[in-house]
Coordinates of C-alpha atoms in Angstrom, one line a residue:
M289 CA 117.6 0.8 140.5
W290 CA 117.3 -2.2 138.3
N291 CA 116.2 -4.4 141.1
H292 CA 113.5 -2.0 142.2
L293 CA 112.2 -1.6 138.6
Y294 CA 112.0 -5.3 138.1
S295 CA 110.4 -5.9 141.5
C296 CA 107.7 -3.3 140.7
N297 CA 107.2 -4.4 137.1
P298 CA 108.6 -7.9 136.2
K299 CA 107.5 -7.4 132.6
I300 CA 110.6 -5.2 132.2
Q301 CA 113.0 -7.9 131.3
A302 CA 116.1 -5.9 130.2
F303 CA 117.4 -2.5 131.2
A304 CA 120.3 -0.2 130.3
V305 CA 121.6 3.3 131.2
I306 CA 123.1 5.6 128.5
E307 CA 125.2 8.6 129.3
N308 CA 127.1 10.8 126.8
K309 CA 126.2 8.3 124.0
A310 CA 127.7 5.4 125.9
V311 CA 126.2 2.5 127.7
I312 CA 127.3 2.8 131.3
W313 CA 125.3 -0.1 132.7
Q314 CA 123.1 -2.8 131.2
T315 CA 121.6 -6.1 132.4
E316 CA 123.5 -9.2 131.4
N317 CA 120.8 -10.3 129.0
W318 CA 121.0 -7.2 126.7
N319 CA 123.8 -5.5 124.8
L320 CA 123.1 -2.1 123.5
V321 CA 126.6 -0.9 123.0
K322 CA 126.4 -0.9 119.2
S323 CA 122.8 0.4 119.2
V324 CA 123.2 3.7 121.2
D325 CA 123.3 5.9 118.1
H326 CA 120.2 4.2 116.6
L327 CA 118.3 4.6 119.8
L328 CA 119.1 8.3 120.2
E329 CA 118.4 9.0 116.5
A330 CA 115.0 7.5 117.0
V331 CA 114.2 10.0 119.7
F332 CA 115.8 13.1 118.2
L333 CA 115.2 12.5 114.5
S334 CA 111.7 11.1 114.8
S335 CA 112.6 7.7 113.2
D336 CA 109.6 5.5 112.3
T337 CA 111.4 2.3 113.2
I338 CA 114.3 1.0 115.3
E339 CA 116.1 -2.3 114.8
L340 CA 117.7 -4.0 117.8
S341 CA 119.0 -7.6 117.7
K342 CA 117.5 -8.2 114.3
V343 CA 114.0 -7.2 115.6
R344 CA 112.2 -4.3 114.1
Y345 CA 110.2 -2.0 116.4
K346 CA 107.7 0.6 115.2
V347 CA 108.1 3.9 117.1
T348 CA 104.7 4.9 118.4
K349 CA 105.7 7.8 120.6
A350 CA 108.8 10.0 120.6
T351 CA 108.7 13.3 122.5
G352 CA 112.4 14.2 122.9
D353 CA 112.4 13.0 126.5
T354 CA 110.6 9.7 126.0
L355 CA 110.2 6.9 123.4
I356 CA 107.9 4.0 123.0
A357 CA 108.6 1.5 120.2
S358 CA 106.7 -1.8 119.8
S359 CA 107.4 -4.9 117.7
P360 CA 104.5 -5.6 115.3
D361 CA 105.5 -9.2 115.5
G362 CA 104.9 -9.5 119.2
N363 CA 108.6 -9.2 120.2
G364 CA 108.0 -6.7 123.0
H365 CA 108.5 -3.0 123.5
I366 CA 111.5 -0.6 123.7
L367 CA 111.0 2.3 126.1
M368 CA 113.3 5.2 126.9
V369 CA 113.1 8.1 129.3
R370 CA 115.6 10.9 129.8
T371 CA 116.5 12.1 133.3
K372 CA 117.0 15.7 134.2
K373 CA 120.7 15.1 134.0
G374 CA 120.4 13.9 130.4
I375 CA 121.0 10.3 131.2
W376 CA 118.8 7.8 129.3
L377 CA 117.1 4.9 130.9
V378 CA 116.2 2.2 128.3
A379 CA 114.0 -0.8 128.9
W380 CA 112.7 -3.8 127.0
A381 CA 109.3 -5.0 128.2
T382 CA 107.4 -8.1 127.2
S383 CA 104.7 -7.9 124.5
D384 CA 101.9 -8.3 127.0
S385 CA 103.0 -5.3 129.0
I386 CA 101.2 -1.9 128.6
P387 CA 103.9 0.5 127.2
D388 CA 102.4 3.6 128.7
L389 CA 102.2 2.1 132.2
T390 CA 105.8 0.8 131.9
L391 CA 106.9 4.3 130.8
I392 CA 105.5 5.6 134.1
D393 CA 107.8 3.1 136.0
L394 CA 110.8 4.4 134.0
R395 CA 109.8 8.0 134.6
Y396 CA 109.7 7.3 138.4
A397 CA 113.1 5.7 138.2
A398 CA 114.4 8.8 136.2
A399 CA 113.0 11.1 138.9
K400 CA 114.8 9.2 141.6
M401 CA 118.1 9.8 139.7
A402 CA 117.6 13.6 139.6

């Protein structure tokens, strides 16, 4: 799935899969193991910000099944989508990506997992 996502949208530079509050897979350039609770809280508790790897992201969209958070300092975007099975796909995309379009790519990947 990661290879397909990256080939369709190379602005997605990091990717992880979260199941049952645990990271079950992630790209080698990203470690979300200690950040899972913060990410899920941002979705379910409507947090205004997320901090990952000492970078603060402002949450611009959180629906319960999706999340978009962008760094006001130009350090990219965090995107999340929940599959029908309750598994979360998490991506980091470059600052020049369009978050809503990147979210579409993640939703497509989530639909493939159903």
